[in-house]
Amino acid sequence: MTNRITIWSSCFCIGALSAVFWSQMPSIPSLYVLLSIEIVTGGIIALHSLNNLQEPSRNVAEPYPDITVNCGVAVNGVVAGILWLASVGHFYYAWQLPENKIQQDVIISAQVLSGGCVSAAQNGSKVQEQGVPPIYRYVVKVSRIDNVKARDLVFEHPLPSFVDFSSSFTVQLSHMPTGYSAKKEPTGPHLISDTSAILTCLHNGDSFQAVVKMKPAYGVINPTGFNRQQYLASKAIHATGYIKHVMVDKIIHQHTPRYVFSQQLLQVGLQNNRWWSALLLGDRSRLTPDDWALLQQTGTGHLFSISGMHLSIVAGITFLVLGAVIFLVSALFGAFQHNWPHRVMLEVSSSNYKLVSGIRFCSAAPIRFSIFSGVLLVSALYTMLSGMALPVLRAFVLLCIAFIFSISSSVARPIHIAILMLMVSLCLFPLGILSASFYLSIGAVLVIWFSVNRFQLNNKSWWRTAFQLQCILCVATLPLTMLWFEHISVISLVANIVAVPFISLILPISLIALLILVQFPPSSWMNSIAHTILEFCDASLTWLIELLNGLVLHAARYYVASVSQPVDTSLVVYLFLAIFLVFLPTWRFKSTCVVLLILPFFSSFIPSNDTYWHIHILDAGQASAAIITKGSNAIVIDSGARFNDVARTAESDILSLLKKHNVSRVDIVIHTHGDNDHAGGKTALKQFKVSQNAVFLSPVQGCERGKMLVWEGLELAFFWPLAGNREDSNAQSCVVKITDGTTSILFSGDIEKESEYTLLYAQQDDPFTSLQSSILVAPHHGSKTSSTEAFIKAVNPDSVIYSQGFANRWSFPSKSVFDRYKALGIKQYLTSYHGYVNVAIDTSHSCNEVGRMSDIENQCSNAFQISTSRLHHKRRWYLPSYWPGHL
């Protein structure tokens, strides 16, 4: 029976985890088919179990029926896992904003679930010092929209069910005040003005009413960089938006204990207050860019975010303290001296580490139950202090499972317990399979379990075990870190060997001191002692941060402290298998297998075949960014927008894409004009090592009609603006055509119809400068003031690409423009719908001539293939495409 339960649980996990790779959600009819299979296989298993109860000797004589039933159990488990995730997915997407509510002013009634600011006073002082208003980001549960219940307005049941998988409409809202005033001067009796909102930020648990604009949960999709849409799905967030006004008289403050702790922590006045907020409260919003860079380069980010590791530390310390109390009481009163000693082992499993602690005490069930109950109580309080963060909540659930097995008389192998824990996690937190924390947590626990059994670490001293586990974890989790964060720290092993025991020591001490500060009055001697302890811990934390900074500086002198390299999922799987084989016992062909598995990973560092050139149109939101690659060289055309002093498209997407294609040099950077949505990443590009020697061109610097450049066998022909132009505007955008003699692409910036007509007129005088191109990047993102019919016919493209954002305020592309291209039979690609667009061109089929191509192009056939993120590279059910409503 135990084996069949394990088989079913394992297959359930496999079926549920397969949802990560589904290209689309199973249809409702297919779910009914799967449900029928589940019922039939379940019935067969039940009938066979009844027969075994009636005739137990028959099963021993005939082994084949057991094999058949085990196969049925496996099928039943897989189908159950698929049904579970499919049901959750359908209910998640059942929450959809009506078309008439998207990007419209609506009044909502909501409650803050997470993301509430920790201290208005602290943020306010920061604004006064820097003169920059903060950005608040809340995850809220919306109960009413325009005085209508959200459930009645935006939820449609896709399946009949007795279980409600999604009971609330969850929205992520941001609020960026447009100005700041030191005085609190509301503009009206009901609205908090943008200037005063800084002083009245919302906290977790607060209920409020506000005027907001919302749209479905969405995000840009590129081959590299942060996948925001997947992140929102993993958090079960159904929509995003921003707050325009908050109704001040409708706010109901319901401050949680976490807020009380945060206020007390601020009053202490520690030097590293922002680090303590991250370490003790899980609030990392106040960390500076330099702080984030330090955590990334040292690989210690997991230490300054409340996670399962922190819960395991708290649970382990609590267990040892309670065990020590029992020991002292027993020794003092001699009540249990005849029963001494009995060894009891408690395994505290967390999402990041497994802390195995042992202590000798009486094995009486009431004593054991009392200690474990105390551990769970303290762990529950710590989970609440973390703001019910998903990794901590998941670790607490697993701790409860360990508690049940510890106090029960049932005997189960560690592998059975591990599978049960995984199954419970998938049942309670199904969408967690889309987040990095899930795989890092599960991966760390499996690595620890494997290492303890493979190398017999439980028979070694605790310090040697801890050191070896840390080394193995750093190596074994490298593939996962590369896959999810596209970044690995070279010095993470050294940094974590120092930082992990340090944090493990000061975390419980500082938590106890903070608890004393909250519970005792300021004048008490306990409060004074706690204040002294926190100041000592703060000085120790300063030493740790300086040590980490020193490691980074020292590493930078001899080698790179960290490496950023995007890799494909398949390559990470091969690398992970290779690392796993390294730790297995030796066999005849072990080395050969390891080398074969590593080869695909290292082959990814070989530059692309230079007989191909690629056009990469990035999904940059309501902005523009493109890259041309050929071999190890590249051209960048526009660099996306810059918001809040961060050029995310340039710093993340462009740089990562260049690294993924092993580009060693950017030769040319063209900014079609100087608007933020096209040139916002210019400063960032100049700082990239790969583009430091690049030639930067713009309408006022180098872009001029008649200019020709030859790059890697391709020709760049500039059509606009005229020579001597000094105006950097939409009308004077740089228009450039890139061609190999067969296939060509025309970048037209934000030119409008006047510029288009001028280009057409100039073409009559110089027929060799033909606008005709295979692919056109639509002028001005598809604005109705551009893409005249005459211009489109002159270009005569096979395909047009609109670089525009989802539900943008200008409704780009215009319906009239879209219909104009459609009437001419031109294929249309929208970055908001298709995501990143890749055009692969094979030059072996081209004319292989460079010059003025007007006649040559008409004699050669186009040889290019277009693929997109959402329809080809990353086609997943949790990354759906939304077609613009106005089209």
PDB file of C-alpha atoms in Angstrom, residues 272 275-276 279 294-295 298 300 303-304 494-504 506 537-552:
ATOM      1  CA  ASN A 272      22.183  49.551   8.533  1.00  0.00           C
ATOM      2  CA  TRP A 275      19.544  45.875   5.659  1.00  0.00           C
ATOM      3  CA  TRP A 276      17.756  45.007   8.911  1.00  0.00           C
ATOM      4  CA  LEU A 279      16.725  40.613   6.984  1.00  0.00           C
ATOM      5  CA  LEU A 294      26.576  43.621  -3.968  1.00  0.00           C
ATOM      6  CA  LEU A 295      24.037  40.849  -3.337  1.00  0.00           C
ATOM      7  CA  THR A 298      28.344  37.759  -3.945  1.00  0.00           C
ATOM      8  CA  THR A 300      24.011  36.310  -0.937  1.00  0.00           C
ATOM      9  CA  LEU A 303      20.172  35.747   3.020  1.00  0.00           C
ATOM     10  CA  PHE A 304      18.541  39.182   2.971  1.00  0.00           C
ATOM     11  CA  VAL A 494      33.502  32.064  -0.205  1.00  0.00           C
ATOM     12  CA  ALA A 495      30.870  34.717   0.529  1.00  0.00           C
ATOM     13  CA  ASN A 496      28.276  32.187   1.696  1.00  0.00           C
ATOM     14  CA  ILE A 497      30.726  30.204   3.805  1.00  0.00           C
ATOM     15  CA  VAL A 498      31.237  33.391   5.822  1.00  0.00           C
ATOM     16  CA  ALA A 499      27.761  34.931   5.586  1.00  0.00           C
ATOM     17  CA  VAL A 500      25.523  31.894   6.226  1.00  0.00           C
ATOM     18  CA  PRO A 501      26.831  31.058   9.746  1.00  0.00           C
ATOM     19  CA  PHE A 502      27.013  34.772  10.552  1.00  0.00           C
ATOM     20  CA  ILE A 503      23.368  35.359   9.608  1.00  0.00           C
ATOM     21  CA  SER A 504      22.360  32.129  11.345  1.00  0.00           C
ATOM     22  CA  ILE A 506      22.650  37.111  14.562  1.00  0.00           C
ATOM     23  CA  CYS A 537      24.512  43.194  15.932  1.00  0.00           C
ATOM     24  CA  ASP A 538      24.393  46.283  13.737  1.00  0.00           C
ATOM     25  CA  ALA A 539      28.126  46.793  14.137  1.00  0.00           C
ATOM     26  CA  SER A 540      28.669  43.129  13.283  1.00  0.00           C
ATOM     27  CA  LEU A 541      26.483  43.493  10.181  1.00  0.00           C
ATOM     28  CA  THR A 542      28.577  46.489   9.134  1.00  0.00           C
ATOM     29  CA  TRP A 543      31.645  44.256   9.343  1.00  0.00           C
ATOM     30  CA  LEU A 544      29.941  41.619   7.147  1.00  0.00           C
ATOM     31  CA  ILE A 545      28.918  44.147   4.493  1.00  0.00           C
ATOM     32  CA  GLU A 546      32.413  45.618   4.417  1.00  0.00           C
ATOM     33  CA  LEU A 547      33.816  42.101   4.089  1.00  0.00           C
ATOM     34  CA  LEU A 548      31.526  41.335   1.153  1.00  0.00           C
ATOM     35  CA  ASN A 549      32.494  44.603  -0.516  1.00  0.00           C
ATOM     36  CA  GLY A 550      36.130  43.725   0.029  1.00  0.00           C
ATOM     37  CA  LEU A 551      35.624  40.327  -1.588  1.00  0.00           C
ATOM     38  CA  VAL A 552      34.094  41.964  -4.645  1.00  0.00           C
TER      39      VAL A 552
END
